[in-house]
C-alpha cells in the first residue's frame, strides 16, 4: 500500500528542490524486507541500464540485513530484473569500529547475507576500516574513508554517485550512527567518528547527513511499533537534532518504507 506524501506527510517537508518524503507501508517486517529487496533489485538494474554501473550504500541493523538476505533469495528466483553484481559498488552508511571479522561488523553481516553469494568484485566492496587495521582510531578511519569516497567521485567532487542509500532508524530517531543531540548531526564532513553511542558498540564511523543527502534516493527501512513515535515525529517536521532521521532528504527521492507497527503513529490520512 503506497501513500502519497499529501496523505500522511506535512507538505512543507519538501526541502528546496528536494521532493517531500513518500511513505510505503507493508503489513509486517518480513513482507517489508521482501518488498524492499524487490524494489532495490529493480532500482539497481535501472541504474545499470542508464549508467552501466550501480552504487548502493548499505546499513546495519536487523531490518537492513534482512533486506540483504531477501535479495540473496531473489537472486535464485526468476525475477523480472536482474542485477549485474560485478558492476555494483557497495559502500556503507556506518560501521561499528570493532576488529575485522567481528560479528558486530555491518560489513561481515552484509557479506554473509548477500555479498559473498552474488559475487561483488573485491575492488567494488568499499568497507569502512576495522579497529584492528592500519588506523589507530575512528577519526583516522573516517578520514581515510572520506578519501576513498573522493577518489571514486567525479572530477572536482568529494562524493561518488549513490543510486540508493539504505538507512535504518532507532526508536529514538538515530539513523546510520548519527544519534540525537550528537555533534555529528551538524558536522559538515562527509565521514565522522562517533563515540559513546547509546547503541552498542559505542565507537563507530558514519557518513554525515550531508553525505547521506547527496544520494539520489535515500530509503529508510523501519519496522516495529516501538519506532512509531520517532517515525511520526520525523514525518511531521521534527528537528534533526531531536530526530536525526528527520534530516534525511535524498536528491530525487526520500522513501520511508515501513511496516504497520512503525507507521502506527502517523497522522490520520486526509
Ligand atoms: O549499525 C547500525 O546499528 C545501524 O546502522 C543502525 O542505524 C540501525 O540501522 C538502526 O539502529 C536500526 O536497527 P534495527 O533495524 O536492528 O532496529
Coordinates of C-alpha atoms and ligand atoms in Angstrom, one line a residue, residues 58-65 93-96 104 106 166-172 174-179 199-201 204 221-223 226-227, ligand 1:
X58 CA 24.2 -0.4 3.0
X59 CA 23.2 -0.1 6.6
X60 CA 23.4 -2.3 9.6
X61 CA 20.6 -3.4 11.9
X62 CA 18.1 -6.2 11.8
X63 CA 15.9 -4.9 9.0
X64 CA 18.8 -3.7 6.9
X65 CA 20.4 -7.1 7.0
X93 CA 26.5 4.4 5.7
X94 CA 28.1 3.4 9.0
X95 CA 30.2 0.7 10.6
X96 CA 31.0 -0.4 14.1
X104 CA 29.1 -7.0 15.0
X106 CA 28.0 -4.4 9.3
X166 CA 19.7 2.4 2.7
X167 CA 19.1 3.5 6.3
X168 CA 17.5 2.1 9.4
X169 CA 16.3 4.1 12.4
X170 CA 16.4 3.5 16.1
X171 CA 13.4 4.1 18.4
X172 CA 14.9 7.4 19.5
X174 CA 19.0 7.8 15.2
X175 CA 20.0 6.9 11.7
X176 CA 23.3 5.5 10.5
X177 CA 25.4 6.3 13.6
X178 CA 24.0 9.8 14.0
X179 CA 22.3 10.0 17.4
X199 CA 23.5 1.7 20.9
X200 CA 26.4 -0.7 21.4
X201 CA 29.1 -0.9 20.3
X204 CA 31.6 3.9 15.1
X221 CA 13.5 1.0 6.2
X222 CA 11.8 0.9 9.6
X223 CA 9.9 -1.8 11.4
X226 CA 8.5 1.0 19.2
X227 CA 9.7 3.2 16.4
Ligands
LIG1 O1 25.0 0.0 12.6 C1 23.8 0.1 13.0 O2 23.4 -0.2 14.1 C2 22.8 0.7 12.0 O3 23.3 1.5 11.1 C3 21.7 1.4 12.8 O4 21.5 2.8 12.3 C4 20.5 0.6 12.6 O5 20.1 0.7 11.2 C5 19.3 1.1 13.4 O6 19.7 1.1 14.8 C6 18.1 0.2 13.3 O7 18.5 -1.1 13.7 P1 17.3 -2.3 13.8 O8 16.8 -2.4 12.4 O9 18.1 -3.5 14.2 O10 16.3 -1.8 14.7

